Amino acid sequence: MKHFITLKDLPNFKAAVDLAKSLKQSPYEFEAQGKRKTLGLLFFNPSLRTRLSSQKAAQQLGFSTMVMNFSNEAWALEFEDGTQMRGIRSEHVREAAAVVSQYCDMVAIRAFASLTDKAQDEAEIVLNSFTKYADIPVINMESATGHPLQALADALTLEEHKTLHRPKVVLTWAPHPKALPHAVGNSFTKMMEYQDAEYVITNPEGYDLDKNITKGIPVIHNQEEALKGADFVYAKNWCSYSQYGQILRTDNAWTLTEEKMALTNNAKFMHCLPVRRNIVVTDGVLDSPNSLVIEQANNRTFAAQAVLKTLLDHA
Ligand code: CP
């Protein structure tokens, strides 16, 4: 594995989940493997879980870490080639990526979708520029279109909590006051391709995810119908994909409530966090014993550690 940009980069998905599971039991087993290596973490957007869990994962493998917030600490980067750099962008990604490669052995990057220009977001300019101009492995810590570290952690959480051979897993859209990207829903859906499960997506009309990602998966526009018999319910907001970046509804009719969870097969509740209480999901669901959200966050460390170790193994 040269880079970790999507789940497809993993040489073997099941082996990666098994590795994450075993690292959770024995986090320091490979502490010597990253000794005298440095992981750079570059953030173009905020983070709590990804930032801390990736650092912890790296430290448990013996790495040193360097963290930089590009939103307020670094020179603003230019990504366009051949441009006269007269504006506020002081440094070209060609030099920045090459320079980071001198200090770091791997670089992890978070760069969200703008949600204003679908074509530009789908071109994944930040991540692709770094893979092009850095000569070290690049790790996706959530890009415009995907959040594979979250999806790998979610796979570990499903594995740990499933009691049926073939559970029903429902990804439900939920309301949110801000326009949010599609990355988590996209990667969770790609991850479900590796699961033996009945997988259903439910969202209001106008909120269907990219059909290239949901191809072959039932998309139901009636939330209560979709939730019936579910063993896992994963709630997440995303803005409209067809009317790119738009919020089409502001009501709370799709908030996940205790009454809706009563339609399920005593389902476990999942969310990647951060979550808006009593908008995305009620306190009662979030604070119930069936809520897995803290365990999902815990599993972020071991998912990241599995990815770092796999990159080291294939260096
Ligand atoms: N789930 C997740 O990626 O959390 P952060 O945005 O806090 O990193």
PDB file of N, CA and C and ligand atoms in Angstrom, residues 46-51 110 112 142 147 150 272-274 300, ligand 1:
ATOM      1  N   PRO A  46     -11.176  21.818  11.207  1.00  0.00           N
ATOM      2  CA  PRO A  46     -11.093  21.415  12.623  1.00  0.00           C
ATOM      3  C   PRO A  46     -11.244  19.907  12.837  1.00  0.00           C
ATOM      4  N   SER A  47     -10.844  19.473  14.022  1.00  0.00           N
ATOM      5  CA  SER A  47     -10.969  18.058  14.384  1.00  0.00           C
ATOM      6  C   SER A  47     -10.759  17.891  15.881  1.00  0.00           C
ATOM      7  N   LEU A  48     -11.429  16.945  16.459  1.00  0.00           N
ATOM      8  CA  LEU A  48     -11.107  16.487  17.818  1.00  0.00           C
ATOM      9  C   LEU A  48     -10.627  15.035  17.724  1.00  0.00           C
ATOM     10  N   ARG A  49     -11.525  14.137  17.289  1.00  0.00           N
ATOM     11  CA  ARG A  49     -11.222  12.711  17.271  1.00  0.00           C
ATOM     12  C   ARG A  49     -10.082  12.353  16.334  1.00  0.00           C
ATOM     13  N   THR A  50     -10.152  12.851  15.106  1.00  0.00           N
ATOM     14  CA  THR A  50      -9.158  12.430  14.114  1.00  0.00           C
ATOM     15  C   THR A  50      -7.770  12.887  14.536  1.00  0.00           C
ATOM     16  N   ARG A  51      -7.708  14.106  15.031  1.00  0.00           N
ATOM     17  CA  ARG A  51      -6.407  14.637  15.429  1.00  0.00           C
ATOM     18  C   ARG A  51      -5.808  13.838  16.601  1.00  0.00           C
ATOM     19  N   ARG A 110      -6.260  16.425   6.406  1.00  0.00           N
ATOM     20  CA  ARG A 110      -7.716  16.648   6.461  1.00  0.00           C
ATOM     21  C   ARG A 110      -8.043  17.868   5.621  1.00  0.00           C
ATOM     22  N   PHE A 112     -11.681  19.221   3.907  1.00  0.00           N
ATOM     23  CA  PHE A 112     -13.112  19.000   3.645  1.00  0.00           C
ATOM     24  C   PHE A 112     -13.532  19.541   2.274  1.00  0.00           C
ATOM     25  N   GLU A 142      -9.997  12.637   6.244  1.00  0.00           N
ATOM     26  CA  GLU A 142     -11.281  13.120   5.745  1.00  0.00           C
ATOM     27  C   GLU A 142     -11.039  14.162   4.668  1.00  0.00           C
ATOM     28  N   HIS A 147     -14.153   9.542   4.165  1.00  0.00           N
ATOM     29  CA  HIS A 147     -13.552   9.528   5.508  1.00  0.00           C
ATOM     30  C   HIS A 147     -13.248   8.066   5.847  1.00  0.00           C
ATOM     31  N   GLN A 150     -12.642   6.792   9.525  1.00  0.00           N
ATOM     32  CA  GLN A 150     -13.878   6.649  10.285  1.00  0.00           C
ATOM     33  C   GLN A 150     -14.569   5.340   9.903  1.00  0.00           C
ATOM     34  N   CYS A 272     -20.685   9.264  14.023  1.00  0.00           N
ATOM     35  CA  CYS A 272     -19.230   9.492  14.009  1.00  0.00           C
ATOM     36  C   CYS A 272     -18.788  10.566  14.983  1.00  0.00           C
ATOM     37  N   LEU A 273     -19.717  11.421  15.432  1.00  0.00           N
ATOM     38  CA  LEU A 273     -19.415  12.591  16.278  1.00  0.00           C
ATOM     39  C   LEU A 273     -18.539  13.594  15.509  1.00  0.00           C
ATOM     40  N   PRO A 274     -18.652  14.891  15.754  1.00  0.00           N
ATOM     41  CA  PRO A 274     -19.504  15.532  16.754  1.00  0.00           C
ATOM     42  C   PRO A 274     -20.977  15.471  16.335  1.00  0.00           C
ATOM     43  N   ARG A 300     -11.320   4.664  16.665  1.00  0.00           N
ATOM     44  CA  ARG A 300     -10.570   5.475  15.689  1.00  0.00           C
ATOM     45  C   ARG A 300      -9.058   5.274  15.875  1.00  0.00           C
TER      46      ARG A 300
HETATM   47  N1   CP B   1     -15.539  11.787  13.473  1.00  0.00           N
HETATM   48  C1   CP B   1     -14.543  12.684  13.273  1.00  0.00           C
HETATM   49  O1   CP B   1     -13.824  12.659  12.262  1.00  0.00           O
HETATM   50  O2   CP B   1     -14.381  13.575  14.301  1.00  0.00           O
HETATM   51  P1   CP B   1     -13.494  14.891  14.223  1.00  0.00           P
HETATM   52  O3   CP B   1     -14.081  15.765  13.135  1.00  0.00           O
HETATM   53  O4   CP B   1     -13.580  15.519  15.577  1.00  0.00           O
HETATM   54  O5   CP B   1     -12.090  14.502  13.859  1.00  0.00           O
END
